[in-house]
PDB file of C-alpha atoms in Angstrom:
ATOM      1  CA  MET A   1     100.922  76.563 128.115  1.00 95.00           C
ATOM      2  CA  ARG A   2      98.279  76.578 125.182  1.00 98.00           C
ATOM      3  CA  VAL A   3      95.010  75.584 126.221  1.00 98.00           C
ATOM      4  CA  LEU A   4      91.932  74.874 124.210  1.00 98.00           C
ATOM      5  CA  GLY A   5      88.123  74.956 125.764  1.00 98.00           C
ATOM      6  CA  ILE A   6      85.679  74.409 124.778  1.00 98.00           C
ATOM      7  CA  ASP A   7      81.867  74.725 124.760  1.00 96.00           C
ATOM      8  CA  CYS A   8      79.853  71.771 123.592  1.00 95.00           C
ATOM      9  CA  GLY A   9      75.922  72.898 121.877  1.00 94.00           C
ATOM     10  CA  SER A  10      74.981  71.080 118.709  1.00 93.00           C
ATOM     11  CA  GLU A  11      73.918  74.528 117.848  1.00 95.00           C
ATOM     12  CA  ARG A  12      76.722  77.106 118.916  1.00 97.00           C
ATOM     13  CA  THR A  13      79.946  75.222 120.130  1.00 98.00           C
ATOM     14  CA  GLY A  14      81.641  77.909 122.099  1.00 98.00           C
ATOM     15  CA  TYR A  15      85.534  77.558 122.124  1.00 98.00           C
ATOM     16  CA  GLY A  16      88.500  79.654 123.422  1.00 98.00           C
ATOM     17  CA  VAL A  17      92.380  79.804 122.937  1.00 98.00           C
ATOM     18  CA  ILE A  18      94.690  80.779 125.586  1.00 98.00           C
ATOM     19  CA  GLU A  19      98.114  81.137 126.920  1.00 98.00           C
ATOM     20  CA  THR A  20      98.566  81.052 130.324  1.00 97.00           C
ATOM     21  CA  ASP A  21     101.492  80.361 132.535  1.00 94.00           C
ATOM     22  CA  GLY A  22      98.829  79.373 135.183  1.00 88.00           C
ATOM     23  CA  SER A  23      98.582  82.207 136.833  1.00 88.00           C
ATOM     24  CA  ILE A  24      99.261  85.201 133.679  1.00 95.00           C
ATOM     25  CA  HIS A  25      96.122  84.469 130.771  1.00 97.00           C
ATOM     26  CA  ARG A  26      96.198  86.005 127.882  1.00 98.00           C
ATOM     27  CA  LEU A  27      93.789  85.197 124.967  1.00 98.00           C
ATOM     28  CA  LEU A  28      94.493  83.987 121.593  1.00 98.00           C
ATOM     29  CA  ALA A  29      90.881  83.566 119.909  1.00 98.00           C
ATOM     30  CA  ALA A  30      87.274  82.953 121.071  1.00 98.00           C
ATOM     31  CA  GLY A  31      83.980  82.186 119.339  1.00 98.00           C
ATOM     32  CA  VAL A  32      81.764  79.955 118.426  1.00 98.00           C
ATOM     33  CA  ILE A  33      80.973  77.048 116.223  1.00 98.00           C
ATOM     34  CA  ARG A  34      77.524  77.618 114.217  1.00 98.00           C
ATOM     35  CA  THR A  35      75.027  74.562 112.959  1.00 97.00           C
ATOM     36  CA  ASN A  36      72.299  75.530 110.598  1.00 96.00           C
ATOM     37  CA  THR A  37      69.719  73.944 112.754  1.00 94.00           C
ATOM     38  CA  LYS A  38      68.101  72.492 109.648  1.00 97.00           C
ATOM     39  CA  TRP A  39      70.929  70.218 108.581  1.00 97.00           C
ATOM     40  CA  PRO A  40      71.126  66.232 109.543  1.00 97.00           C
ATOM     41  CA  PHE A  41      72.088  66.181 113.018  1.00 97.00           C
ATOM     42  CA  GLU A  42      75.467  64.087 111.560  1.00 97.00           C
ATOM     43  CA  LYS A  43      75.887  67.170 109.501  1.00 98.00           C
ATOM     44  CA  ARG A  44      76.354  69.254 112.059  1.00 98.00           C
ATOM     45  CA  LEU A  45      78.631  67.177 114.203  1.00 98.00           C
ATOM     46  CA  LEU A  46      80.478  66.790 110.797  1.00 98.00           C
ATOM     47  CA  GLU A  47      81.441  71.043 110.707  1.00 98.00           C
ATOM     48  CA  ILE A  48      81.629  71.126 114.601  1.00 98.00           C
ATOM     49  CA  GLY A  49      84.744  67.977 114.044  1.00 98.00           C
ATOM     50  CA  GLN A  50      86.256  70.162 111.076  1.00 98.00           C
ATOM     51  CA  GLY A  51      86.242  73.329 112.713  1.00 98.00           C
ATOM     52  CA  LEU A  52      87.537  71.795 115.763  1.00 98.00           C
ATOM     53  CA  ARG A  53      90.389  69.982 113.880  1.00 98.00           C
ATOM     54  CA  MET A  54      90.899  73.484 112.386  1.00 98.00           C
ATOM     55  CA  LEU A  55      91.245  75.361 115.140  1.00 98.00           C
ATOM     56  CA  ILE A  56      93.627  72.819 116.823  1.00 98.00           C
ATOM     57  CA  GLN A  57      95.999  73.048 113.499  1.00 98.00           C
ATOM     58  CA  GLN A  58      95.798  77.084 113.772  1.00 98.00           C
ATOM     59  CA  HIS A  59      96.424  77.673 117.637  1.00 98.00           C
ATOM     60  CA  VAL A  60      98.279  74.090 118.232  1.00 98.00           C
ATOM     61  CA  PRO A  61      97.113  74.445 122.131  1.00 98.00           C
ATOM     62  CA  GLU A  62      99.046  70.960 123.858  1.00 97.00           C
ATOM     63  CA  SER A  63      95.732  70.215 126.071  1.00 97.00           C
ATOM     64  CA  ALA A  64      91.684  70.573 125.838  1.00 98.00           C
ATOM     65  CA  ALA A  65      89.574  70.725 128.525  1.00 98.00           C
ATOM     66  CA  VAL A  66      85.571  70.470 128.207  1.00 97.00           C
ATOM     67  CA  GLU A  67      83.175  70.991 130.443  1.00 91.00           C
ATOM     68  CA  GLU A  68      81.729  67.802 131.776  1.00 86.00           C
ATOM     69  CA  VAL A  69      77.886  66.728 130.784  1.00 77.00           C
ATOM     70  CA  PHE A  70      75.823  67.998 133.305  1.00 69.00           C
ATOM     71  CA  PHE A  71      71.813  65.917 133.392  1.00 62.00           C
ATOM     72  CA  SER A  72      69.351  67.605 132.158  1.00 63.00           C
ATOM     73  CA  ALA A  73      65.825  67.058 132.474  1.00 65.00           C
ATOM     74  CA  ASN A  74      65.437  66.574 128.583  1.00 79.00           C
ATOM     75  CA  VAL A  75      67.401  63.117 127.635  1.00 82.00           C
ATOM     76  CA  LYS A  76      67.559  64.384 124.062  1.00 85.00           C
ATOM     77  CA  THR A  77      69.042  67.741 124.634  1.00 84.00           C
ATOM     78  CA  ALA A  78      71.665  65.633 126.941  1.00 84.00           C
ATOM     79  CA  LEU A  79      71.853  63.518 124.047  1.00 88.00           C
ATOM     80  CA  LYS A  80      72.734  65.471 121.628  1.00 91.00           C
ATOM     81  CA  LEU A  81      75.271  67.294 123.870  1.00 91.00           C
ATOM     82  CA  ALA A  82      76.856  63.923 124.644  1.00 92.00           C
ATOM     83  CA  HIS A  83      76.949  63.546 120.076  1.00 95.00           C
ATOM     84  CA  VAL A  84      78.768  66.638 120.094  1.00 96.00           C
ATOM     85  CA  ARG A  85      80.776  66.293 123.190  1.00 95.00           C
ATOM     86  CA  GLY A  86      82.117  62.854 121.436  1.00 96.00           C
ATOM     87  CA  VAL A  87      82.817  64.989 118.522  1.00 98.00           C
ATOM     88  CA  ALA A  88      85.398  67.522 120.702  1.00 98.00           C
ATOM     89  CA  LEU A  89      86.993  64.550 122.380  1.00 97.00           C
ATOM     90  CA  LEU A  90      87.652  62.875 119.120  1.00 98.00           C
ATOM     91  CA  SER A  91      89.412  65.822 117.630  1.00 98.00           C
ATOM     92  CA  ILE A  92      91.165  66.171 120.829  1.00 98.00           C
ATOM     93  CA  ALA A  93      92.715  62.696 120.691  1.00 97.00           C
ATOM     94  CA  GLU A  94      93.879  62.808 116.556  1.00 97.00           C
ATOM     95  CA  ALA A  95      95.372  65.706 117.902  1.00 97.00           C
ATOM     96  CA  GLY A  96      97.501  64.101 120.811  1.00 97.00           C
ATOM     97  CA  MET A  97      96.788  66.846 122.787  1.00 97.00           C
ATOM     98  CA  GLN A  98      96.082  66.535 127.138  1.00 95.00           C
ATOM     99  CA  PHE A  99      92.591  66.257 128.189  1.00 96.00           C
ATOM    100  CA  ALA A 100      90.785  67.306 130.993  1.00 97.00           C
ATOM    101  CA  GLU A 101      87.122  67.923 131.709  1.00 96.00           C
ATOM    102  CA  TYR A 102      85.994  69.731 134.825  1.00 97.00           C
ATOM    103  CA  SER A 103      82.165  69.919 136.568  1.00 94.00           C
ATOM    104  CA  PRO A 104      79.990  73.437 136.298  1.00 93.00           C
ATOM    105  CA  LEU A 105      81.042  73.775 140.110  1.00 95.00           C
ATOM    106  CA  GLU A 106      84.941  73.855 139.229  1.00 96.00           C
ATOM    107  CA  VAL A 107      85.109  75.745 136.876  1.00 97.00           C
ATOM    108  CA  LYS A 108      83.258  78.917 138.254  1.00 96.00           C
ATOM    109  CA  MET A 109      84.629  77.708 141.668  1.00 96.00           C
ATOM    110  CA  SER A 110      88.469  78.254 139.560  1.00 95.00           C
ATOM    111  CA  VAL A 111      87.167  81.487 138.028  1.00 97.00           C
ATOM    112  CA  VAL A 112      84.943  83.349 139.739  1.00 96.00           C
ATOM    113  CA  GLY A 113      85.605  81.710 143.750  1.00 95.00           C
ATOM    114  CA  TYR A 114      81.837  80.328 143.930  1.00 95.00           C
ATOM    115  CA  GLY A 115      80.010  77.143 142.490  1.00 92.00           C
ATOM    116  CA  ARG A 116      76.909  78.913 141.863  1.00 92.00           C
ATOM    117  CA  ALA A 117      78.288  81.770 140.516  1.00 95.00           C
ATOM    118  CA  GLU A 118      75.830  83.731 137.661  1.00 94.00           C
ATOM    119  CA  LYS A 119      76.498  83.750 133.915  1.00 92.00           C
ATOM    120  CA  SER A 120      77.707  87.428 134.303  1.00 94.00           C
ATOM    121  CA  GLN A 121      79.647  87.196 137.196  1.00 96.00           C
ATOM    122  CA  VAL A 122      81.935  84.166 135.666  1.00 96.00           C
ATOM    123  CA  GLN A 123      81.584  86.782 132.161  1.00 96.00           C
ATOM    124  CA  THR A 124      82.792  89.875 134.589  1.00 96.00           C
ATOM    125  CA  MET A 125      85.951  87.234 135.993  1.00 97.00           C
ATOM    126  CA  VAL A 126      86.713  85.927 132.626  1.00 98.00           C
ATOM    127  CA  ARG A 127      87.004  89.902 130.884  1.00 97.00           C
ATOM    128  CA  SER A 128      89.214  90.355 134.061  1.00 97.00           C
ATOM    129  CA  LEU A 129      91.610  87.786 133.769  1.00 97.00           C
ATOM    130  CA  LEU A 130      92.282  88.048 130.629  1.00 98.00           C
ATOM    131  CA  ARG A 131      92.662  92.082 131.197  1.00 97.00           C
ATOM    132  CA  LEU A 132      90.508  92.696 128.241  1.00 97.00           C
ATOM    133  CA  PRO A 133      89.151  95.815 127.908  1.00 96.00           C
ATOM    134  CA  GLU A 134      85.279  94.931 126.685  1.00 93.00           C
ATOM    135  CA  ALA A 135      83.715  91.564 127.987  1.00 89.00           C
ATOM    136  CA  ILE A 136      83.515  88.681 125.626  1.00 93.00           C
ATOM    137  CA  GLU A 137      80.087  88.694 123.383  1.00 89.00           C
ATOM    138  CA  SER A 138      79.215  85.053 123.093  1.00 95.00           C
ATOM    139  CA  GLU A 139      78.307  83.641 126.287  1.00 96.00           C
ATOM    140  CA  ASP A 140      79.181  80.367 124.343  1.00 97.00           C
ATOM    141  CA  ALA A 141      82.948  81.415 123.923  1.00 98.00           C
ATOM    142  CA  CYS A 142      83.206  83.009 127.445  1.00 97.00           C
ATOM    143  CA  ASP A 143      82.001  79.179 128.930  1.00 97.00           C
ATOM    144  CA  ALA A 144      84.848  77.725 126.565  1.00 98.00           C
ATOM    145  CA  LEU A 145      87.046  80.366 127.879  1.00 98.00           C
ATOM    146  CA  ALA A 146      86.279  79.883 131.755  1.00 98.00           C
ATOM    147  CA  VAL A 147      86.531  76.315 131.258  1.00 98.00           C
ATOM    148  CA  ALA A 148      90.742  76.651 129.448  1.00 98.00           C
ATOM    149  CA  ILE A 149      91.436  78.995 132.461  1.00 98.00           C
ATOM    150  CA  CYS A 150      90.024  76.016 134.923  1.00 97.00           C
ATOM    151  CA  HIS A 151      92.219  74.017 133.181  1.00 97.00           C
ATOM    152  CA  ALA A 152      95.017  76.517 132.934  1.00 97.00           C
ATOM    153  CA  THR A 153      94.851  76.726 137.112  1.00 96.00           C
ATOM    154  CA  HIS A 154      94.478  73.099 137.693  1.00 95.00           C
ATOM    155  CA  GLU A 155      97.381  71.833 135.719  1.00 92.00           C
ATOM    156  CA  SER A 156     100.085  74.909 137.110  1.00 87.00           C
ATOM    157  CA  THR A 157      99.251  73.444 140.479  1.00 84.00           C
ATOM    158  CA  ARG A 158      99.357  69.839 139.937  1.00 85.00           C
ATOM    159  CA  ARG A 159     102.834  71.069 138.186  1.00 82.00           C
ATOM    160  CA  ARG A 160     104.268  72.396 141.222  1.00 83.00           C
ATOM    161  CA  LEU A 161     102.821  70.061 142.943  1.00 87.00           C
ATOM    162  CA  ALA A 162     104.988  67.079 141.402  1.00 83.00           C
TER     163      ALA A 162
END
């Protein structure tokens, strides 16, 4: 199964694509779609959408997973994040892919085994689970890979139980 994980952000949207059987995961691609903060917001959303469409076309994932929106004290930031998430969901729907969403707690539980894990612990476990010689430099890409791994694990369990 090929899974695209997305970590939404209006300045940096992280992505990670893995090939997995549910327990063994292999990194295919990881990175960040960066936008220029000086651009109008709608142009930044367009850039993110185009980047995601290109990734989906290039890697042809079967499913995609996105982290649920967490409630922020800053309403303006939460709204921007929701807009980016909408662009990601639209890109996924246009491609006809399966979609799943997970809370930050679920992602950390799935990858680290502890829902309150620190970023460094997530990064270490992503590196270990993907058997990488070095850690993923970008926190956004690493978070996206964690979401993809979480989905792969959940989907594998769901298939076994079905």
